Amino acid sequence: MKFFVDTADLNEIKDLAATGMVDGVTTNPSLAAKSGKKFLDLIAEICAVVPGPVSAEVTALDHATMMKEAAVLKKIAKNVTIKVPLTPDGLKTCKALSSEGTMVNVTLCFSANQALLAAKAGASFISPFVGRLDDIGQDGMDLIADICQIYNNYDFKTEVLVASIRHPVHVLQAAKLGAHVGTMPPSTLRALFNHPLTEKGLKAFLDDWAKTGQSII
Ligand code: E4P
């Protein structure tokens, strides 16, 4: 399973990339706004840190303008993935860009039928938002299970990028379902490393080691 980090905070991205666990980055207009940086500069800086796919979202609503925005974003770096919303114009843009070999991430997916459309439009990634479904009393992971099954049935190459991940249990559930990618906030990625018994066990080992008075180097 690939891990993407869902942030536009460059310091967080650099810090986590150093762990070797970051396979890509997703941004969205809200995260970009929060960063306070110029969007094109921000994407260029992220692409220089992470060689994997970096999602940059178009902000137009119509196909023609989406294509123009995508042309600008694509020029920033080879690993830019154009993010388009799951709308008729977004999918039209997805089809056009994917036919010319550009990676596309279709975002704001909330149903399996929407995911089916994105796969038919040649998306590289589909982003179902599990946390936002949980927020309205639905089970986001049921959607992931449905999409994985449907993509499997037809051998679609579109990767299931589980988005709106809120906590480590989402990551575990997505991994058990065989989702290709999970994009998560930095705090969730960091939380995956932790277990109280790891900390406790390490402390006990090091306390015992200190008693020997030895050092390895
Ligand atoms: C993914 O690409 C989205 O940016 C993100 O996962 C949305 O997460 P949220 O629902 O926590 O805002």
PDB file of N, CA and C and ligand atoms in Angstrom, residues 6-7 26-31 55 57 83 105 107-108 110 127-132 135 161-166 183-185, ligand 1:
ATOM      1  N   ASP A   6      -1.369  14.117   2.965  1.00  0.00           N
ATOM      2  CA  ASP A   6      -2.413  15.049   2.529  1.00  0.00           C
ATOM      3  C   ASP A   6      -2.189  16.379   3.229  1.00  0.00           C
ATOM      4  N   THR A   7      -1.291  17.166   2.665  1.00  0.00           N
ATOM      5  CA  THR A   7      -0.944  18.449   3.281  1.00  0.00           C
ATOM      6  C   THR A   7      -0.248  19.337   2.263  1.00  0.00           C
ATOM      7  N   THR A  26      -0.928  14.682  -1.684  1.00  0.00           N
ATOM      8  CA  THR A  26      -2.161  15.256  -2.232  1.00  0.00           C
ATOM      9  C   THR A  26      -2.356  16.632  -1.613  1.00  0.00           C
ATOM     10  N   THR A  27      -2.800  17.567  -2.460  1.00  0.00           N
ATOM     11  CA  THR A  27      -3.188  18.881  -1.951  1.00  0.00           C
ATOM     12  C   THR A  27      -4.606  19.127  -2.450  1.00  0.00           C
ATOM     13  N   ASN A  28      -5.231  20.121  -1.883  1.00  0.00           N
ATOM     14  CA  ASN A  28      -6.523  20.573  -2.412  1.00  0.00           C
ATOM     15  C   ASN A  28      -6.566  22.086  -2.221  1.00  0.00           C
ATOM     16  N   PRO A  29      -7.534  22.777  -2.807  1.00  0.00           N
ATOM     17  CA  PRO A  29      -7.550  24.236  -2.704  1.00  0.00           C
ATOM     18  C   PRO A  29      -7.597  24.743  -1.257  1.00  0.00           C
ATOM     19  N   SER A  30      -8.254  24.015  -0.367  1.00  0.00           N
ATOM     20  CA  SER A  30      -8.313  24.459   1.034  1.00  0.00           C
ATOM     21  C   SER A  30      -6.931  24.370   1.680  1.00  0.00           C
ATOM     22  N   LEU A  31      -6.221  23.256   1.423  1.00  0.00           N
ATOM     23  CA  LEU A  31      -4.881  23.091   1.999  1.00  0.00           C
ATOM     24  C   LEU A  31      -3.914  24.123   1.410  1.00  0.00           C
ATOM     25  N   SER A  55      -0.505  15.663  -6.279  1.00  0.00           N
ATOM     26  CA  SER A  55      -1.793  16.115  -6.839  1.00  0.00           C
ATOM     27  C   SER A  55      -1.973  17.619  -6.696  1.00  0.00           C
ATOM     28  N   GLU A  57      -4.845  20.482  -7.803  1.00  0.00           N
ATOM     29  CA  GLU A  57      -6.242  20.497  -8.258  1.00  0.00           C
ATOM     30  C   GLU A  57      -6.578  21.722  -9.110  1.00  0.00           C
ATOM     31  N   LYS A  83      -5.536  17.029 -10.517  1.00  0.00           N
ATOM     32  CA  LYS A  83      -6.700  16.602  -9.730  1.00  0.00           C
ATOM     33  C   LYS A  83      -7.929  17.322 -10.278  1.00  0.00           C
ATOM     34  N   ASN A 105      -6.015  12.488 -10.974  1.00  0.00           N
ATOM     35  CA  ASN A 105      -6.648  12.041  -9.731  1.00  0.00           C
ATOM     36  C   ASN A 105      -8.047  12.645  -9.706  1.00  0.00           C
ATOM     37  N   THR A 107     -11.241  13.537  -7.775  1.00  0.00           N
ATOM     38  CA  THR A 107     -11.485  13.762  -6.350  1.00  0.00           C
ATOM     39  C   THR A 107     -12.963  13.983  -6.038  1.00  0.00           C
ATOM     40  N   LEU A 108     -13.269  13.981  -4.735  1.00  0.00           N
ATOM     41  CA  LEU A 108     -14.637  14.190  -4.250  1.00  0.00           C
ATOM     42  C   LEU A 108     -15.574  13.079  -4.734  1.00  0.00           C
ATOM     43  N   PHE A 110     -17.938  10.005  -3.824  1.00  0.00           N
ATOM     44  CA  PHE A 110     -18.734   9.544  -2.691  1.00  0.00           C
ATOM     45  C   PHE A 110     -19.636   8.356  -3.029  1.00  0.00           C
ATOM     46  N   SER A 127     -10.333   9.171  -5.797  1.00  0.00           N
ATOM     47  CA  SER A 127     -10.245   9.547  -4.372  1.00  0.00           C
ATOM     48  C   SER A 127     -11.612   9.518  -3.693  1.00  0.00           C
ATOM     49  N   PRO A 128     -12.004   8.370  -3.105  1.00  0.00           N
ATOM     50  CA  PRO A 128     -13.215   8.326  -2.288  1.00  0.00           C
ATOM     51  C   PRO A 128     -12.888   8.896  -0.903  1.00  0.00           C
ATOM     52  N   PHE A 129     -13.757   9.770  -0.390  1.00  0.00           N
ATOM     53  CA  PHE A 129     -13.510  10.472   0.878  1.00  0.00           C
ATOM     54  C   PHE A 129     -14.184   9.729   2.029  1.00  0.00           C
ATOM     55  N   VAL A 130     -13.461   8.879   2.715  1.00  0.00           N
ATOM     56  CA  VAL A 130     -14.097   8.046   3.746  1.00  0.00           C
ATOM     57  C   VAL A 130     -14.525   8.839   4.984  1.00  0.00           C
ATOM     58  N   GLY A 131     -13.674   9.746   5.439  1.00  0.00           N
ATOM     59  CA  GLY A 131     -13.987  10.506   6.663  1.00  0.00           C
ATOM     60  C   GLY A 131     -15.253  11.340   6.511  1.00  0.00           C
ATOM     61  N   ARG A 132     -15.395  11.961   5.337  1.00  0.00           N
ATOM     62  CA  ARG A 132     -16.575  12.819   5.148  1.00  0.00           C
ATOM     63  C   ARG A 132     -17.859  11.988   5.076  1.00  0.00           C
ATOM     64  N   ASP A 135     -18.670  11.119   8.609  1.00  0.00           N
ATOM     65  CA  ASP A 135     -19.221  12.316   9.273  1.00  0.00           C
ATOM     66  C   ASP A 135     -20.735  12.435   9.116  1.00  0.00           C
ATOM     67  N   LEU A 161      -7.428   5.453  -4.186  1.00  0.00           N
ATOM     68  CA  LEU A 161      -6.661   6.336  -3.296  1.00  0.00           C
ATOM     69  C   LEU A 161      -7.609   6.759  -2.167  1.00  0.00           C
ATOM     70  N   VAL A 162      -7.531   6.064  -1.068  1.00  0.00           N
ATOM     71  CA  VAL A 162      -8.469   6.344   0.026  1.00  0.00           C
ATOM     72  C   VAL A 162      -8.130   7.713   0.625  1.00  0.00           C
ATOM     73  N   ALA A 163      -9.101   8.622   0.563  1.00  0.00           N
ATOM     74  CA  ALA A 163      -8.870  10.002   1.005  1.00  0.00           C
ATOM     75  C   ALA A 163      -9.771  10.343   2.181  1.00  0.00           C
ATOM     76  N   SER A 164      -9.498  11.502   2.768  1.00  0.00           N
ATOM     77  CA  SER A 164     -10.243  11.946   3.951  1.00  0.00           C
ATOM     78  C   SER A 164     -10.070  10.930   5.084  1.00  0.00           C
ATOM     79  N   ILE A 165      -8.864  10.372   5.142  1.00  0.00           N
ATOM     80  CA  ILE A 165      -8.509   9.451   6.232  1.00  0.00           C
ATOM     81  C   ILE A 165      -8.334  10.289   7.490  1.00  0.00           C
ATOM     82  N   ARG A 166      -8.898   9.818   8.582  1.00  0.00           N
ATOM     83  CA  ARG A 166      -8.861  10.623   9.808  1.00  0.00           C
ATOM     84  C   ARG A 166      -8.030  10.005  10.923  1.00  0.00           C
ATOM     85  N   THR A 183      -4.223   8.418   1.469  1.00  0.00           N
ATOM     86  CA  THR A 183      -3.641   9.742   1.707  1.00  0.00           C
ATOM     87  C   THR A 183      -4.137  10.235   3.048  1.00  0.00           C
ATOM     88  N   MET A 184      -3.196  10.682   3.859  1.00  0.00           N
ATOM     89  CA  MET A 184      -3.555  10.990   5.254  1.00  0.00           C
ATOM     90  C   MET A 184      -2.829  12.228   5.748  1.00  0.00           C
ATOM     91  N   PRO A 185      -3.403  12.875   6.769  1.00  0.00           N
ATOM     92  CA  PRO A 185      -2.718  14.020   7.348  1.00  0.00           C
ATOM     93  C   PRO A 185      -1.413  13.560   8.016  1.00  0.00           C
TER      94      PRO A 185
HETATM   95  C1  E4P B   1      -7.698  14.253  -0.627  1.00  0.00           C
HETATM   96  O1  E4P B   1      -7.158  14.415  -1.690  1.00  0.00           O
HETATM   97  C2  E4P B   1      -8.310  15.344   0.135  1.00  0.00           C
HETATM   98  O2  E4P B   1      -7.455  16.459   0.058  1.00  0.00           O
HETATM   99  C3  E4P B   1      -8.467  15.034   1.602  1.00  0.00           C
HETATM  100  O3  E4P B   1      -8.196  13.694   1.883  1.00  0.00           O
HETATM  101  C4  E4P B   1      -9.700  15.591   2.212  1.00  0.00           C
HETATM  102  O4  E4P B   1      -9.694  15.267   3.584  1.00  0.00           O
HETATM  103  P1  E4P B   1     -10.691  15.952   4.629  1.00  0.00           P
HETATM  104  O5  E4P B   1     -12.043  15.391   4.429  1.00  0.00           O
HETATM  105  O6  E4P B   1     -10.119  15.593   5.971  1.00  0.00           O
HETATM  106  O7  E4P B   1     -10.636  17.435   4.347  1.00  0.00           O
END
